Amino acid sequence: LTKEKKVDIIVLDMPLLDTRRGKDLMGTFLSDIVLQVLSFVAENERSNIKQRQAEGIAVAKAKGVRFGRPPKPLPKDFHKIYKKWKDGKISGVVA
């Protein structure tokens, strides 16, 4: 963003990362380094979150936790209506 679209990035609680100032070689270099470090940290945290989530799901499944919506019971005449729909005697809306 800073190079292709010429966008300035300002992080309010991190004055080191303010690309409005320091348009010289050293300022650009420092901004690039800080952006790369923040990108690395964010990507690393994202993968850690995904791993912890997968581990939590595996533990829950091992304990027998069921995910998703609970199944609804079928109507008593479901199989009869399904057969009529399957044979083309009624539409899906009517079924």
Tab-separated table of C-alpha atoms in Angstrom:
chain	number	residue	atom	x	y	z
A	1	LEU	CA	0.000	0.000	0.000
A	2	THR	CA	2.721	2.440	0.885
A	3	LYS	CA	4.659	1.849	-2.323
A	4	GLU	CA	2.077	1.061	-5.014
A	5	LYS	CA	-0.825	3.261	-3.922
A	6	LYS	CA	1.304	5.832	-2.065
A	7	VAL	CA	-0.803	5.478	1.105
A	8	ASP	CA	0.461	6.763	4.439
A	9	ILE	CA	0.009	4.593	7.523
A	10	ILE	CA	-0.307	6.145	10.958
A	11	VAL	CA	-0.452	3.983	14.085
A	12	LEU	CA	-1.563	6.304	16.863
A	13	ASP	CA	-0.047	4.377	19.755
A	14	MET	CA	3.189	3.616	17.877
A	15	PRO	CA	4.824	6.846	16.721
A	16	LEU	CA	7.638	4.897	15.080
A	17	LEU	CA	5.156	3.783	12.429
A	18	ASP	CA	4.051	7.045	10.861
A	19	THR	CA	4.826	7.053	7.166
A	20	ARG	CA	3.852	10.738	6.806
A	21	ARG	CA	7.130	11.722	8.397
A	22	GLY	CA	10.526	10.610	7.304
A	23	LYS	CA	10.070	10.289	3.554
A	24	ASP	CA	13.839	10.002	3.273
A	25	LEU	CA	15.653	6.680	2.873
A	26	MET	CA	16.042	6.015	6.625
A	27	GLY	CA	12.393	6.835	7.427
A	28	THR	CA	11.137	4.601	4.639
A	29	PHE	CA	13.479	1.830	5.752
A	30	LEU	CA	12.264	2.000	9.365
A	31	SER	CA	8.611	2.052	8.298
A	32	ASP	CA	9.143	-0.974	6.061
A	33	ILE	CA	10.838	-2.918	8.856
A	34	VAL	CA	8.085	-2.116	11.352
A	35	LEU	CA	5.388	-3.079	8.823
A	36	GLN	CA	7.132	-6.370	8.092
A	37	VAL	CA	7.473	-7.190	11.795
A	38	LEU	CA	3.805	-6.361	12.451
A	39	SER	CA	2.752	-8.456	9.456
A	40	PHE	CA	4.788	-11.387	10.726
A	41	VAL	CA	3.354	-11.109	14.234
A	42	ALA	CA	-0.215	-10.877	12.904
A	43	GLU	CA	0.207	-13.891	10.601
A	44	ASN	CA	1.873	-15.897	13.360
A	45	GLU	CA	-0.953	-15.091	15.796
A	46	ARG	CA	-3.544	-16.015	13.163
A	47	SER	CA	-2.000	-19.451	12.662
A	48	ASN	CA	-1.760	-19.942	16.444
A	49	ILE	CA	-5.443	-19.092	16.830
A	50	LYS	CA	-6.398	-21.560	14.097
A	51	GLN	CA	-4.303	-24.285	15.725
A	52	ARG	CA	-5.789	-23.661	19.187
A	53	GLN	CA	-9.283	-23.644	17.689
A	54	ALA	CA	-8.682	-26.983	15.950
A	55	GLU	CA	-7.319	-28.470	19.170
A	56	GLY	CA	-10.356	-27.230	21.109
A	57	ILE	CA	-12.737	-28.694	18.554
A	58	ALA	CA	-10.914	-32.046	18.680
A	59	VAL	CA	-11.121	-32.129	22.505
A	60	ALA	CA	-14.815	-31.222	22.428
A	61	LYS	CA	-15.553	-33.930	19.848
A	62	ALA	CA	-13.641	-36.468	21.949
A	63	LYS	CA	-15.909	-35.541	24.872
A	64	GLY	CA	-18.955	-36.153	22.693
A	65	VAL	CA	-19.972	-32.535	22.082
A	66	ARG	CA	-22.142	-32.244	19.002
A	67	PHE	CA	-21.786	-29.195	16.789
A	68	GLY	CA	-24.418	-27.563	14.661
A	69	ARG	CA	-28.146	-27.269	14.812
A	70	PRO	CA	-29.972	-30.061	16.646
A	71	PRO	CA	-31.874	-32.329	14.247
A	72	LYS	CA	-35.607	-31.777	13.903
A	73	PRO	CA	-37.856	-34.817	14.064
A	74	LEU	CA	-39.445	-35.851	10.770
A	75	PRO	CA	-43.218	-35.618	10.369
A	76	LYS	CA	-45.087	-38.919	10.801
A	77	ASP	CA	-46.074	-39.114	7.126
A	78	PHE	CA	-42.672	-38.026	5.798
A	79	HIS	CA	-41.874	-41.220	3.877
A	80	LYS	CA	-45.288	-41.230	2.157
A	81	ILE	CA	-44.955	-37.572	1.113
A	82	TYR	CA	-41.326	-38.108	0.049
A	83	LYS	CA	-42.358	-40.998	-2.201
A	84	LYS	CA	-45.073	-38.858	-3.835
A	85	TRP	CA	-42.518	-36.095	-4.451
A	86	LYS	CA	-39.923	-38.566	-5.751
A	87	ASP	CA	-42.504	-40.086	-8.154
A	88	GLY	CA	-43.320	-36.588	-9.444
A	89	LYS	CA	-46.897	-36.608	-8.162
A	90	ILE	CA	-46.423	-33.475	-6.049
A	91	SER	CA	-44.041	-30.539	-6.120
A	92	GLY	CA	-41.427	-29.780	-3.503
A	93	VAL	CA	-43.427	-26.742	-2.346
A	94	VAL	CA	-46.542	-28.852	-1.827
A	95	ALA	CA	-44.523	-31.543	-0.057
